[in-house]
Structures are given as C-alpha cells and as structure tokens.
Amino acid sequence: MRMFNFTKSLFLASLFVVFTFVLTGCFGPAKAELSKNEKSNDGVALENYLPEDTLMMISLSTQDDDQRASFQNLMSYFPQEDMKTLWESMMKDLTLELEGSGMTYEEDIAPIFGDSYRFTFGLAGEMSDEDPDMYIALTLADKEKATAFIEKMLEEDNGEDLKKGNIFGAMTVDNEDEDMYLALYKDTILITNVLENREAALKRVSKNESSLLSSEIFKESYDKLPTPNLGIAFINLKELFAKLSETQEEGMPSGEFLDALYGEALAFTAEEDGIRMTVQVAFNEESKEFNLKDYPYAEPYMYKNIPGDKLIMYTEAYGMKDAFDMQLAALGEDEASKDGVEQFKAILKAALNLDLEDDILSWMDKGFVMVVQHNKGIIPAISFYIDAQTNPDSAQKVLDLIDAGMEQAVASMLVNAPEELDTTKIIIKDTVMLGDSEIDRVVFDVSNLSDEELLTAGLPSGIFVEPVEIYYGMTDEKYFLFSTYTGLDKDYGTTVTVAKNEKIKESQNYLKGYEYQLTYISVEEIMNYVDTFVGFMELIEGPMGDEVKTGLEKVKSYVAPIKYLVAGDKKVENVAEGTMFVKIEKPVEKSSEYL
C-alpha cells in the first residue's frame, strides 16, 4: 500500500486554503481590538500566535458573508477556464497523495476549513542567511475532521517521522527532519519551523500573554483599517529596517530616521464595483528627525488646464523637495550612500553649472504632475509639469539648458542628414503661445517622406506617420513644462482638460476623504494602446503568429474587467493613510477605436 506523505499533504492542504481564497468567485495586556469576524468560532485570534516583535504578517479571510459575496461577484467577471484547469490539476495531485489513506478531499479535507476561514502567515526573528522564524495559522470549520486527519497521518507514519504530543491543551505533531511543528488548539491549527516558537505561541494564546496584538506599532498601524475585510498585511518597519541594516552594509535606513518609523499595515476590501486597498503608515510623533505633521500635503490643483483626452496615466503629488530631504535623512549613517549623493552634486555642478539645492530643488517644493496619454501615431505622449512659483528664475535656468541642448541636437541632425533631404521641412524649432506665455517647440516631421526617402534617412516606415512634437517652457501659472503631447498649444486649457475628463470625475467618487495627491491609471487605455502598437507592428512586419495572438487575447480577456485604478492620500496626526480603488466591471465586447 502506498504510504501517505504527511508533510507534503499538509502543505498541499494549506495551499488549497490560499488558492480557494482566489477561487471563491469560481466555485492579557492591552491589545488591538479585533472584530468577531477576525477570530475563530472559539474566539481565537490568529495574530495572538505571533510574537510582539513580528516583522511581517499576512492574513486572508472569507469569514464575512458580505465581503465574500462581493468578492465572488467581482471574480465572476474574469475568465474561469484556466483557473478551473489549475484547480483540477491540484485536485489530481492531492488525490494521488491521498491514495491508500481511505480519505478524499471532498469528504475529509474540504470540511476541515469550510467556506469561512482565516489564514495567517507571519515572519519573525533575525534577517540572516538562515530561514527566518515562520508561523502559519488557520481557523477550522470542523475540528473533529481535522483531528481525524492528523490521527490518520500518525497511524500511517507509525512513529517513523512523526511524534505526537500535548502541551497547553493542544495536540502537537513534530517532524524534526522537515522542521515542521504543528499544533491543533481549539478550532485552529498552528505550524512553525522552530519547536520553541510553537511552544511560545501556544503559551501566548492559552495564557493571554503579550503577542502581536500587544504591539504599539501594530496598534498604531492597524487601528483605522476598515473591517470587515478580505485580508490584512502588516510590516514592522522599525524592526525590519533595523534588522536589515545589521546584515546589509548599504541602502537601508539607519540612524535617527529609524526613530521616526513605526509600522505599515494594509487591508483589502471588496465593494460592489471594485476592490479597495487601504494603507496606513504610522510614524513616531516624538521623532526629531521626521514629523509627519510638518510634511507638506495638498489637494490636486494643477489639472485644470492640462490636456486630458485618452489618459493612460495621470499622477499629481506635492513636495518633491521634501521627499528628497526625507530620503537623505533615511541614509542616516550610511556613508557610502551619502558619498554617492555628494558625487552626484559635484557632477551636476561641473557638467551643467547647476547646484542641486539652489537651482533644482528650490523650485520643486509644490505640486508636480506626470501624464501619459495616447498621442497621434504610435509614440505615447509623456508630459511633466512642476509648479515653480517659489523660484521661477532657477526653473528658467534649467529650461535654458534644455533649450541649449535642443539647439545642439537640431543642429547636429541638420548637419548629418542626407543631402537629398530637405531638412528644413523635417526638423523645425520655433516658439508657440500657450495662453499668454511663449514656449519652445521642436517638431520632427517625416510624415510626407516617401518610403525611399525614409530608407535614405535610415528611418523605419510606418512609425513616424505623425509629427513628433516636443514642448518646453514656463506656463502662465509658472509651471515648468516638458511635453511630447502633439498639439499642446491647441489643447492646453481647452475643453479636453484632465478636470473635464469623465473617467477622472467618476473616479473621484472613490476617493472621498482622501483628497491629497492623485494617481489615476486607465487599464482600458493601456489595452487600447496595446491594440494600437500591435496594429502598427503588423503593418510593418506582417500578421503575428497564431500562438502570440492567442496569448495576447488571453491576457486581454483577463485584464478586460479592470477599468482603472485610482489612488489618493490623507494624513491623520501621526498616520499617513492612502487608498487605492480598482474599478471592476463585467466586460462588454467592443471594437477598438484606435485600429
């Protein structure tokens, strides 16, 4: 009779729990307060198994009926066939493992976890070359089935690899060769890779001793996360960076900056029309190095005149200078990184006669924007806007350097172009009006050249079917501008601005309470650009192969339900909080307007 591999089977069973979370759409001391839906039926909080100085924790949950139903509905919009095939493959593997045991997945394993469960994974200990301390904990729907499963494994093993025990009212199983130590306590299962850690974890739970839920850093980070949810994650930034800095010589925050860090926690929740991720980063209010209250935040304000047609991405934030200063502070005692910054400053001064603080960062203390959108032709438009009101003279100094570089580049292209080409019609450098401000423009236009002339110029046909335009200068609002948006001088401040983009306006409904910063990414427009790119490539190189086409169509089918992502921030006392909402809809068959 084929012997049952307990360790592998238990691993597969745990993997099934995580996998079914994704597949639900297919088929003592003062502690952080958890809701009823964050505990087992016997009232065990899985976080109590984890030590107070836990470095990282991830927890998944299907315990809340409304959350589970919303998630199932959203997942039903995605293709099911591949997930079903993967599920069947895993079932086949588990069936082989169960062969000879007299048990089946449906009758003996699935009921152990049920449809409503929590799964928690934690890391603690030192961050060295050796394996960190790991904890896996799961809630059980049927403790009797779980006990029977374990007893069967013990019977099959016959004392060869497994050792049964009892401690703190928990049934235990040890497999020293595999570094696996299991405990069945009330209606939960705990697995660790260190024997002493299992015993300490059981003591924490049974004696209500200090645990992760007692950690001030965890409480500060976790406190305002939405509940119920589909899952949470926690990182003890203070402890993690401290331990990493002990094992890595460069690149880790150190020194006084560590005193400012507390922890980071996030939660995933399912809503009627999408998935929301909420992130909280807690800082030490008493830190002298960094105080969140002093960090500048502002509501988006620069989008009113920026062209917003066919947006792929729009992001607006505030205070690049302060962000750079914070990164410098994070270097702490890292002399190598500090030397790198000083070398960069020296190169900047020698090559361009620019001082990093006075000539660049001094005018980057307000809003800044990056925009990516469809352009005429295959090359997308990328635009940067920086509010330079604080020091427009220094911003103009940078623009003068850009202009000098453009003059040199244009002159070089004119000199090196084939004599038979009329370069005066191909490369144009002039100025245009943007409102009341004169800005520079460079136009590279080969759209009227024949294929033979393109070949002479060493340019591929089919790509530059539209002019490539580059704009740079200072707007009426004193915004530093650099853009490749074709027709910027015609569209800036007109009816197609970001402020009037219907999708942007709709997305704001998902950011109520998170008015600071703004990031918007249109997955629809990304895929439309993919269609555009593929269409151009097929014009140049011919139709794609069947295998590539099938693969692309499969990717598009998985992405189709996702419409856009939108994110915003806020700060409450010593906690920076952000939210990201992923808009999901049932896909509708339609042809692309870009082909």
Coordinates of C-alpha atoms in Angstrom, one line a residue:
M1 CA 0.0 0.0 0.0
R2 CA 1.3 3.4 -0.9
M3 CA 2.4 5.4 2.2
F4 CA 0.9 8.8 2.7
N5 CA 3.4 11.8 2.9
F6 CA 2.1 13.8 5.8
T7 CA 4.3 16.9 5.3
K8 CA 3.6 17.2 1.6
S9 CA -0.1 16.6 2.1
L10 CA -0.4 19.2 4.8
F11 CA 1.4 21.7 2.6
L12 CA -1.0 20.9 -0.2
A13 CA -4.0 21.3 2.1
S14 CA -2.7 24.7 3.2
L15 CA -2.1 25.7 -0.4
F16 CA -5.6 24.8 -1.1
V17 CA -6.8 27.2 1.5
V18 CA -4.9 30.1 0.0
F19 CA -5.9 29.0 -3.5
T20 CA -9.6 28.7 -2.7
F21 CA -9.5 32.3 -1.4
V22 CA -8.7 33.3 -5.0
L23 CA -11.2 30.8 -6.4
T24 CA -14.2 31.9 -4.3
G25 CA -15.6 33.5 -7.4
C26 CA -15.4 30.3 -9.3
F27 CA -16.7 27.9 -7.1
G28 CA -3.7 39.7 28.9
P29 CA -2.1 43.0 28.1
A30 CA -4.0 45.8 26.3
K31 CA -4.3 44.5 22.8
A32 CA -5.6 45.7 19.4
E33 CA -9.3 45.1 19.2
L34 CA -10.4 42.6 16.6
S35 CA -14.0 42.1 15.5
K36 CA -15.8 38.8 15.9
N37 CA -15.3 38.1 12.2
E38 CA -11.5 38.3 12.7
K39 CA -11.4 35.4 15.2
S40 CA -12.2 31.7 15.0
N41 CA -15.6 30.4 16.2
D42 CA -13.9 29.5 19.6
G43 CA -12.7 33.1 19.9
V44 CA -9.0 32.5 18.9
A45 CA -7.3 35.5 17.2
L46 CA -4.6 34.0 15.0
E47 CA -2.5 37.1 15.5
N48 CA -2.1 36.1 19.1
Y49 CA 0.1 33.2 18.0
L50 CA 2.6 35.7 16.6
P51 CA 5.3 37.3 18.8
E52 CA 5.1 41.0 19.7
D53 CA 8.1 41.8 17.6
T54 CA 6.8 40.1 14.4
L55 CA 8.4 41.6 11.3
M56 CA 5.7 40.8 8.7
M57 CA 2.2 39.3 8.8
I58 CA -0.3 38.5 6.1
S59 CA -3.8 37.3 6.8
L60 CA -6.6 36.3 4.4
S61 CA -10.2 35.9 5.4
T62 CA -13.5 34.8 3.9
Q63 CA -15.4 35.0 7.3
D64 CA -17.6 37.9 6.5
D65 CA -20.6 36.9 4.3
D66 CA -21.0 40.3 2.6
Q67 CA -17.3 40.6 1.8
R68 CA -17.2 37.0 0.4
A69 CA -20.3 37.6 -1.7
S70 CA -19.0 40.9 -3.2
F71 CA -15.6 39.2 -3.9
Q72 CA -17.3 36.2 -5.6
N73 CA -19.4 38.5 -7.8
L74 CA -16.3 40.6 -8.9
M75 CA -14.3 37.4 -9.6
S76 CA -17.1 36.0 -11.8
Y77 CA -16.3 38.8 -14.3
F78 CA -12.9 37.2 -15.0
P79 CA -12.3 34.1 -17.3
Q80 CA -12.8 30.9 -15.4
E81 CA -11.5 28.2 -17.6
D82 CA -7.8 28.4 -16.8
M83 CA -8.5 28.7 -13.0
K84 CA -10.7 25.6 -13.3
T85 CA -7.9 23.7 -15.1
L86 CA -5.4 24.7 -12.4
W87 CA -7.8 23.7 -9.7
E88 CA -8.3 20.3 -11.4
S89 CA -4.6 19.8 -11.6
M90 CA -4.2 20.5 -7.9
M91 CA -7.0 18.1 -7.1
K92 CA -5.3 15.4 -9.1
D93 CA -2.0 15.9 -7.1
L94 CA -3.9 15.8 -3.8
T95 CA -5.8 12.7 -4.9
L96 CA -2.6 10.9 -5.6
E97 CA -1.3 11.9 -2.2
L98 CA -4.4 10.6 -0.5
E99 CA -4.2 7.3 -2.3
G100 CA -4.2 4.4 0.1
S101 CA -5.3 6.6 3.1
G102 CA -9.0 5.9 2.7
M103 CA -9.7 9.6 2.6
T104 CA -10.8 12.0 -0.1
Y105 CA -10.6 15.8 -0.4
E106 CA -14.3 16.3 -0.6
E107 CA -15.2 14.2 2.4
D108 CA -12.2 14.5 4.7
I109 CA -10.2 17.7 3.9
A110 CA -12.5 20.4 2.5
P111 CA -14.9 20.2 5.6
I112 CA -11.9 21.0 7.8
F113 CA -11.6 24.5 6.5
G114 CA -15.1 25.1 5.1
D115 CA -16.1 28.2 3.2
S116 CA -15.5 30.6 6.0
Y117 CA -11.9 30.7 7.4
R118 CA -8.9 32.8 8.1
F119 CA -5.3 32.1 7.1
T120 CA -2.4 33.9 8.7
F121 CA 1.3 33.9 7.8
G122 CA 4.0 35.6 9.9
L123 CA 7.7 36.2 9.9
A124 CA 9.8 37.0 12.9
G125 CA 13.4 36.6 14.2
E126 CA 16.6 37.6 12.6
M127 CA 17.0 38.5 8.9
S128 CA 20.1 36.4 8.2
D129 CA 21.1 33.9 5.6
E130 CA 19.2 31.2 7.6
D131 CA 15.5 30.7 7.3
P132 CA 13.5 33.3 9.4
D133 CA 11.1 32.2 12.0
M134 CA 7.8 31.3 10.2
Y135 CA 4.3 30.9 11.5
I136 CA 1.2 29.6 9.7
A137 CA -2.1 29.6 11.4
L138 CA -5.6 28.6 10.1
T139 CA -9.1 28.5 11.5
L140 CA -11.0 25.3 11.3
A141 CA -14.7 24.7 10.5
D142 CA -14.6 21.1 11.7
K143 CA -12.1 20.3 14.5
E144 CA -13.2 16.6 14.6
K145 CA -12.4 16.1 10.9
A146 CA -9.0 17.8 11.5
T147 CA -8.2 15.6 14.4
A148 CA -9.2 12.5 12.4
F149 CA -7.0 13.6 9.5
I150 CA -4.0 14.1 11.8
E151 CA -4.6 10.8 13.6
K152 CA -4.7 9.0 10.3
M153 CA -1.4 10.5 9.3
L154 CA 0.1 9.4 12.6
E155 CA -1.2 5.9 12.1
E156 CA 0.3 5.8 8.5
D157 CA 3.6 7.1 9.7
N158 CA 3.8 4.5 12.6
G159 CA 6.3 6.6 14.5
E160 CA 8.8 6.8 11.7
D161 CA 8.9 10.5 11.1
L162 CA 6.1 12.0 13.3
K163 CA 6.0 12.4 17.0
K164 CA 2.7 13.2 18.8
G165 CA 2.4 15.2 22.0
N166 CA 0.3 17.6 24.1
I167 CA 1.1 21.0 25.5
F168 CA -1.1 23.8 26.8
G169 CA -4.2 21.8 25.9
A170 CA -3.1 21.4 22.3
M171 CA -2.4 18.2 20.3
T172 CA 1.0 18.5 18.7
V173 CA 2.8 16.7 15.9
D174 CA 6.6 17.1 15.3
N175 CA 8.6 16.3 12.2
E176 CA 12.1 17.2 13.0
D177 CA 13.6 16.2 9.6
E178 CA 11.2 18.7 7.9
D179 CA 11.5 21.4 10.6
M180 CA 7.7 21.3 10.9
Y181 CA 6.0 21.6 14.2
L182 CA 2.2 21.5 14.3
A183 CA -0.4 22.2 17.0
L184 CA -4.1 21.7 17.0
Y185 CA -5.5 24.2 19.5
K186 CA -9.3 24.6 19.9
D187 CA -10.6 25.3 16.3
T188 CA -7.2 26.4 14.9
I189 CA -4.1 24.9 13.5
L190 CA -0.6 26.4 14.0
I191 CA 2.5 25.4 12.1
T192 CA 6.0 26.7 12.9
N193 CA 9.5 25.8 11.7
V194 CA 11.1 26.0 15.2
L195 CA 10.0 23.9 18.1
E196 CA 10.5 26.5 20.8
N197 CA 8.4 29.0 18.7
R198 CA 5.4 26.7 18.7
E199 CA 5.5 26.3 22.4
A200 CA 5.9 30.0 23.0
A201 CA 3.0 30.7 20.6
L202 CA 0.7 28.2 22.4
K203 CA 1.6 29.8 25.7
R204 CA 0.7 33.3 24.3
V205 CA -2.7 32.1 23.2
S206 CA -3.6 29.9 26.1
K207 CA -2.3 32.3 28.8
N208 CA -3.3 35.5 27.0
E209 CA 0.3 36.8 27.1
S210 CA 1.8 39.6 25.0
S211 CA 1.6 39.0 21.3
L212 CA 1.5 40.9 18.0
L213 CA -1.8 42.3 19.2
S214 CA 0.0 43.9 22.2
S215 CA 2.5 45.7 19.9
E216 CA 2.1 49.5 20.0
I217 CA 3.5 49.7 16.5
F218 CA 0.9 47.1 15.3
K219 CA -2.0 49.0 17.0
E220 CA -0.9 52.4 15.6
S221 CA -0.7 50.9 12.1
Y222 CA -3.8 48.7 12.2
D223 CA -6.1 50.9 14.2
K224 CA -8.1 52.6 11.4
L225 CA -8.1 49.9 8.8
P226 CA -11.5 49.0 7.5
T227 CA -13.3 46.0 8.9
P228 CA -14.6 43.6 7.9
N229 CA -12.1 42.9 5.1
L230 CA -10.7 40.2 2.8
G231 CA -7.3 40.4 4.3
I232 CA -4.7 42.5 6.0
A233 CA -0.9 42.7 5.9
F234 CA 1.5 44.3 8.4
I235 CA 5.1 45.3 8.3
N236 CA 7.0 46.4 11.4
L237 CA 9.2 48.9 9.5
K238 CA 11.1 50.0 12.6
E239 CA 12.2 46.4 13.4
L240 CA 12.6 45.2 9.8
F241 CA 14.9 48.1 8.8
A242 CA 16.9 47.8 12.0
K243 CA 17.5 44.1 11.4
L244 CA 18.3 44.5 7.7
S245 CA 20.8 47.3 8.5
E246 CA 22.6 44.8 10.7
T247 CA 23.1 42.4 7.9
Q248 CA 23.4 44.7 4.9
E249 CA 26.1 47.4 4.8
E250 CA 24.4 49.8 2.3
G251 CA 21.0 51.0 1.3
M252 CA 19.0 50.5 4.5
P253 CA 17.5 53.4 6.5
S254 CA 19.6 53.9 9.7
G255 CA 20.4 56.4 12.4
E256 CA 17.8 58.8 13.8
F257 CA 15.4 58.3 10.9
L258 CA 14.6 54.8 12.3
D259 CA 13.2 56.6 15.3
A260 CA 10.6 58.1 13.1
L261 CA 9.3 54.8 11.7
Y262 CA 6.7 52.7 13.2
G263 CA 4.8 50.3 11.0
E264 CA 2.8 49.8 7.9
A265 CA -0.5 48.0 7.6
L266 CA -2.9 47.5 4.7
A267 CA -6.3 45.9 4.2
F268 CA -8.2 44.7 1.1
T269 CA -11.9 45.1 1.0
A270 CA -14.5 44.1 -1.7
E271 CA -17.0 46.7 -2.7
E272 CA -19.9 46.4 -5.2
D273 CA -17.9 47.6 -8.2
G274 CA -14.3 47.0 -7.2
I275 CA -11.5 46.1 -4.8
R276 CA -10.1 48.7 -2.4
M277 CA -6.7 48.6 -0.7
T278 CA -6.3 50.9 2.3
V279 CA -2.7 51.5 3.6
Q280 CA -1.6 53.1 6.9
V281 CA 1.9 54.1 7.7
A282 CA 2.4 55.2 11.4
F283 CA 5.3 57.5 12.5
N284 CA 6.7 58.3 15.9
E285 CA 5.2 61.6 17.0
E286 CA 8.2 62.3 19.2
S287 CA 10.8 61.8 16.5
K288 CA 13.0 64.8 16.0
E289 CA 14.2 63.6 12.6
F290 CA 10.8 63.5 10.8
N291 CA 7.4 64.6 11.9
L292 CA 4.5 63.8 9.6
K293 CA 2.6 66.9 10.7
D294 CA 5.4 69.0 9.1
Y295 CA 5.4 67.1 5.8
P296 CA 3.5 69.1 3.1
Y297 CA 0.3 67.7 1.6
A298 CA -2.0 69.5 -0.8
E299 CA -5.1 68.7 -2.8
P300 CA -4.6 68.3 -6.6
Y301 CA -4.8 71.6 -8.2
M302 CA -2.7 71.5 -11.4
Y303 CA -5.0 69.5 -13.6
K304 CA -7.4 72.3 -14.6
N305 CA -5.6 73.2 -17.9
I306 CA -3.6 70.1 -18.6
P307 CA -5.0 68.1 -21.7
G308 CA -6.8 65.1 -20.5
D309 CA -8.0 63.3 -23.6
K310 CA -7.4 59.5 -23.8
L311 CA -5.5 59.4 -20.5
I312 CA -3.4 56.4 -19.8
M313 CA -2.0 57.8 -16.5
Y314 CA -2.2 61.0 -14.5
T315 CA -0.4 61.4 -11.2
E316 CA -0.1 64.6 -9.2
A317 CA 1.8 64.8 -5.9
Y318 CA 3.3 67.5 -3.8
G319 CA 6.7 68.4 -2.4
M320 CA 9.5 66.7 -4.4
K321 CA 12.0 68.7 -2.3
D322 CA 10.6 67.4 1.0
A323 CA 10.6 63.8 -0.4
F324 CA 14.2 64.2 -1.4
D325 CA 15.1 65.6 2.0
M326 CA 13.4 62.6 3.7
Q327 CA 15.4 60.2 1.6
L328 CA 18.6 61.9 2.6
A329 CA 17.5 61.6 6.3
A330 CA 16.9 57.9 5.7
L331 CA 20.5 57.4 4.8
G332 CA 21.5 58.0 8.4
E333 CA 25.0 56.7 9.0
D334 CA 25.3 55.2 5.5
E335 CA 28.4 57.0 4.5
A336 CA 28.7 55.2 1.1
S337 CA 25.3 56.4 0.0
K338 CA 26.0 59.9 1.3
D339 CA 29.2 60.0 -0.7
G340 CA 27.2 59.0 -3.8
V341 CA 24.9 62.0 -3.3
E342 CA 27.8 64.3 -2.9
Q343 CA 29.4 62.9 -6.1
F344 CA 26.2 63.5 -8.0
K345 CA 26.1 67.1 -6.8
A346 CA 29.7 67.6 -8.0
I347 CA 29.0 66.1 -11.4
L348 CA 25.9 68.3 -11.8
K349 CA 27.9 71.4 -10.9
A350 CA 30.8 70.5 -13.2
A351 CA 28.8 69.4 -16.2
L352 CA 25.8 71.9 -16.1
N353 CA 26.8 74.5 -13.6
L354 CA 23.7 73.6 -11.5
D355 CA 23.5 73.5 -7.8
L356 CA 21.2 70.7 -6.7
E357 CA 19.6 72.6 -3.8
D358 CA 19.5 76.2 -5.2
D359 CA 18.9 75.6 -8.9
I360 CA 16.7 72.5 -8.8
L361 CA 15.1 71.5 -5.5
S362 CA 14.4 75.1 -4.5
W363 CA 11.5 75.3 -7.0
M364 CA 10.2 71.7 -6.5
D365 CA 8.5 72.3 -3.2
K366 CA 5.0 72.4 -4.6
G367 CA 2.9 70.3 -6.9
F368 CA 4.3 68.1 -9.7
V369 CA 2.5 66.1 -12.4
M370 CA 3.3 63.3 -14.8
V371 CA 0.9 62.5 -17.6
V372 CA 0.9 59.6 -20.1
Q373 CA -1.7 59.5 -22.8
H374 CA -2.5 58.4 -26.4
N375 CA -0.8 60.6 -29.0
K376 CA -1.2 60.8 -32.7
G377 CA 0.8 57.9 -34.0
I378 CA 2.4 55.1 -32.1
I379 CA 4.5 57.0 -29.6
P380 CA 2.5 57.9 -26.5
A381 CA 2.7 61.5 -25.1
I382 CA 4.6 62.0 -21.9
S383 CA 4.3 65.3 -20.1
F384 CA 5.8 66.7 -16.9
Y385 CA 4.5 69.8 -15.1
I386 CA 6.2 71.3 -12.0
D387 CA 4.8 74.2 -10.1
A388 CA 7.8 76.5 -10.0
Q389 CA 6.2 79.6 -8.3
T390 CA 8.6 79.5 -5.4
N391 CA 11.7 80.1 -7.6
P392 CA 10.8 80.6 -11.3
D393 CA 14.2 82.1 -12.1
S394 CA 16.0 78.9 -11.2
A395 CA 13.4 76.8 -13.1
Q396 CA 14.1 79.1 -16.1
K397 CA 17.8 78.4 -15.8
V398 CA 17.1 74.7 -16.2
L399 CA 14.9 75.4 -19.2
D400 CA 17.7 77.5 -20.8
L401 CA 19.9 74.4 -20.5
I402 CA 17.3 72.2 -22.1
D403 CA 16.9 74.8 -24.9
A404 CA 20.7 74.9 -25.5
G405 CA 20.7 71.1 -25.7
M406 CA 17.8 71.1 -28.2
E407 CA 19.6 73.7 -30.3
Q408 CA 22.7 71.5 -30.4
A409 CA 20.7 68.3 -31.2
V410 CA 18.8 70.0 -34.0
A411 CA 22.0 71.4 -35.5
S412 CA 23.6 68.0 -35.4
M413 CA 20.7 66.4 -37.1
L414 CA 20.7 69.1 -39.8
V415 CA 24.4 68.6 -40.5
N416 CA 24.3 64.8 -40.6
A417 CA 21.1 64.4 -42.6
P418 CA 21.5 63.1 -46.2
E419 CA 22.0 66.0 -48.7
E420 CA 19.0 64.9 -50.8
L421 CA 16.6 65.5 -48.0
D422 CA 15.0 69.0 -47.4
T423 CA 15.8 69.1 -43.6
T424 CA 14.1 72.5 -43.2
K425 CA 10.8 70.8 -43.6
I426 CA 11.6 67.8 -41.4
I427 CA 13.1 69.5 -38.3
I428 CA 11.6 72.7 -37.1
K429 CA 12.5 74.6 -34.0
D430 CA 10.2 77.5 -33.1
T431 CA 8.1 79.0 -30.4
V432 CA 4.3 78.9 -29.8
M433 CA 1.9 80.6 -27.5
L434 CA 0.5 78.7 -24.5
G435 CA -2.1 81.2 -23.2
D436 CA -0.1 84.4 -22.8
S437 CA 3.3 82.6 -22.4
E438 CA 5.7 81.9 -25.2
I439 CA 7.2 78.4 -25.0
D440 CA 9.7 76.5 -27.2
R441 CA 8.7 73.7 -29.6
V442 CA 10.7 71.2 -31.7
V443 CA 8.9 69.4 -34.4
F444 CA 10.3 66.2 -36.1
D445 CA 8.0 65.5 -39.1
V446 CA 8.8 62.9 -41.7
S447 CA 5.2 62.1 -42.5
N448 CA 5.4 63.4 -46.0
L449 CA 8.6 61.5 -46.9
S450 CA 8.3 58.5 -49.3
D451 CA 9.5 55.0 -48.2
E452 CA 12.6 55.5 -50.3
E453 CA 13.4 58.8 -48.6
L454 CA 12.8 57.2 -45.2
L455 CA 15.2 54.4 -46.2
T456 CA 17.8 57.0 -47.2
A457 CA 17.4 58.7 -43.8
G458 CA 17.7 55.4 -42.0
L459 CA 14.2 55.6 -40.6
P460 CA 11.6 52.8 -40.5
S461 CA 8.5 53.3 -42.4
G462 CA 5.1 53.3 -40.7
I463 CA 6.2 54.5 -37.3
F464 CA 6.6 58.3 -37.8
V465 CA 3.3 58.7 -39.6
E466 CA 2.5 61.7 -37.4
P467 CA 4.8 64.6 -36.4
V468 CA 6.7 64.2 -33.1
E469 CA 6.4 67.4 -31.1
I470 CA 8.4 68.4 -28.0
Y471 CA 7.3 71.4 -25.9
Y472 CA 9.2 73.0 -23.0
G473 CA 8.9 76.3 -21.2
M474 CA 7.0 78.1 -18.5
T475 CA 3.2 78.4 -18.5
D476 CA 1.1 81.4 -17.3
E477 CA 0.7 79.6 -13.9
K478 CA 4.6 79.4 -13.6
Y479 CA 4.5 75.7 -14.3
F480 CA 7.7 74.2 -15.6
L481 CA 6.7 72.2 -18.6
F482 CA 8.2 69.5 -20.7
S483 CA 5.9 67.5 -23.0
T484 CA 5.7 65.4 -26.1
Y485 CA 1.9 65.9 -26.5
T486 CA 1.1 66.6 -30.1
G487 CA -0.9 69.8 -30.4
L488 CA -0.3 71.0 -26.8
D489 CA -0.5 74.6 -27.9
K490 CA -4.1 74.0 -29.2
D491 CA -5.4 71.7 -26.4
Y492 CA -3.9 73.3 -23.2
G493 CA -6.7 74.9 -21.2
T494 CA -9.5 73.9 -23.6
T495 CA -12.5 71.5 -23.3
V496 CA -10.3 68.4 -23.2
T497 CA -8.6 69.0 -19.9
V498 CA -8.0 66.5 -17.1
A499 CA -10.5 68.4 -15.0
K500 CA -13.2 67.7 -17.6
N501 CA -12.3 64.0 -18.2
E502 CA -15.4 62.0 -17.4
K503 CA -13.5 59.0 -16.0
I504 CA -11.4 61.2 -13.8
K505 CA -14.5 62.8 -12.4
E506 CA -16.1 59.4 -11.9
S507 CA -13.0 58.1 -10.1
Q508 CA -13.1 60.9 -7.6
N509 CA -16.2 59.3 -6.1
Y510 CA -14.0 56.5 -4.8
L511 CA -11.5 58.9 -3.1
K512 CA -13.9 60.7 -0.7
G513 CA -11.9 61.5 2.4
Y514 CA -8.6 61.0 0.6
E515 CA -8.2 64.4 -1.1
Y516 CA -4.4 64.7 -1.0
Q517 CA -2.4 63.6 -4.1
L518 CA -4.0 61.8 -7.1
T519 CA -3.0 58.9 -9.2
Y520 CA -5.2 57.6 -12.0
I521 CA -4.3 54.7 -14.3
S522 CA -6.6 53.6 -17.1
V523 CA -6.3 49.9 -17.8
E524 CA -8.7 50.3 -20.7
E525 CA -6.5 52.9 -22.3
I526 CA -3.4 50.8 -21.7
M527 CA -5.0 47.9 -23.6
N528 CA -6.2 50.3 -26.3
Y529 CA -2.6 51.4 -26.7
V530 CA -1.5 47.7 -26.9
D531 CA -4.0 47.3 -29.8
T532 CA -2.5 50.4 -31.5
F533 CA 1.0 49.1 -31.1
V534 CA 0.1 45.7 -32.4
G535 CA -1.7 47.2 -35.3
F536 CA 1.4 49.2 -36.3
M537 CA 3.7 46.3 -35.8
E538 CA 1.5 44.2 -38.1
L539 CA 1.7 46.9 -40.8
I540 CA 5.5 46.8 -40.6
E541 CA 6.2 43.1 -40.0
G542 CA 3.1 41.4 -41.1
P543 CA 0.5 39.4 -39.1
M544 CA 1.6 37.9 -35.8
G545 CA 1.7 34.2 -35.3
D546 CA -1.2 32.2 -34.0
E547 CA 0.5 31.4 -30.7
V548 CA 1.4 35.0 -30.0
K549 CA -2.1 36.2 -31.0
T550 CA -3.8 33.6 -28.7
G551 CA -1.6 34.5 -25.8
L552 CA -2.3 38.2 -26.3
E553 CA -6.1 37.6 -26.5
K554 CA -5.9 35.6 -23.3
V555 CA -4.1 38.4 -21.4
K556 CA -6.7 40.9 -22.7
S557 CA -9.5 38.7 -21.5
Y558 CA -8.1 38.6 -18.0
V559 CA -7.5 42.4 -18.0
A560 CA -10.8 43.3 -19.6
P561 CA -12.9 43.6 -16.4
I562 CA -10.4 46.0 -14.8
K563 CA -11.3 49.6 -16.0
Y564 CA -9.0 51.8 -13.9
L565 CA -7.0 52.3 -10.7
V566 CA -7.3 55.4 -8.7
A567 CA -5.4 56.4 -5.5
G568 CA -5.3 59.2 -3.0
D569 CA -3.8 60.1 0.4
K570 CA -4.6 61.8 3.7
K571 CA -2.8 62.2 7.0
V572 CA -4.3 62.0 10.5
E573 CA -2.0 63.1 13.2
N574 CA 1.0 60.7 13.1
V575 CA -0.5 58.3 10.5
A576 CA -0.3 58.7 6.7
E577 CA -3.2 56.9 5.1
G578 CA -3.7 56.1 1.4
T579 CA -6.4 54.3 -0.6
M580 CA -6.3 52.6 -4.0
F581 CA -9.5 51.5 -5.7
V582 CA -9.6 49.1 -8.6
K583 CA -12.7 49.6 -10.7
I584 CA -14.1 46.3 -12.0
E585 CA -17.0 45.8 -14.4
K586 CA -18.4 43.0 -16.4
P587 CA -16.6 43.3 -19.8
V588 CA -18.5 44.3 -22.9
E589 CA -17.5 43.2 -26.3
K590 CA -16.4 46.2 -28.4
S591 CA -14.1 47.1 -31.2
S592 CA -11.1 49.4 -30.6
E593 CA -11.4 52.9 -32.0
Y594 CA -7.6 53.0 -32.3
L595 CA -7.2 50.4 -35.0

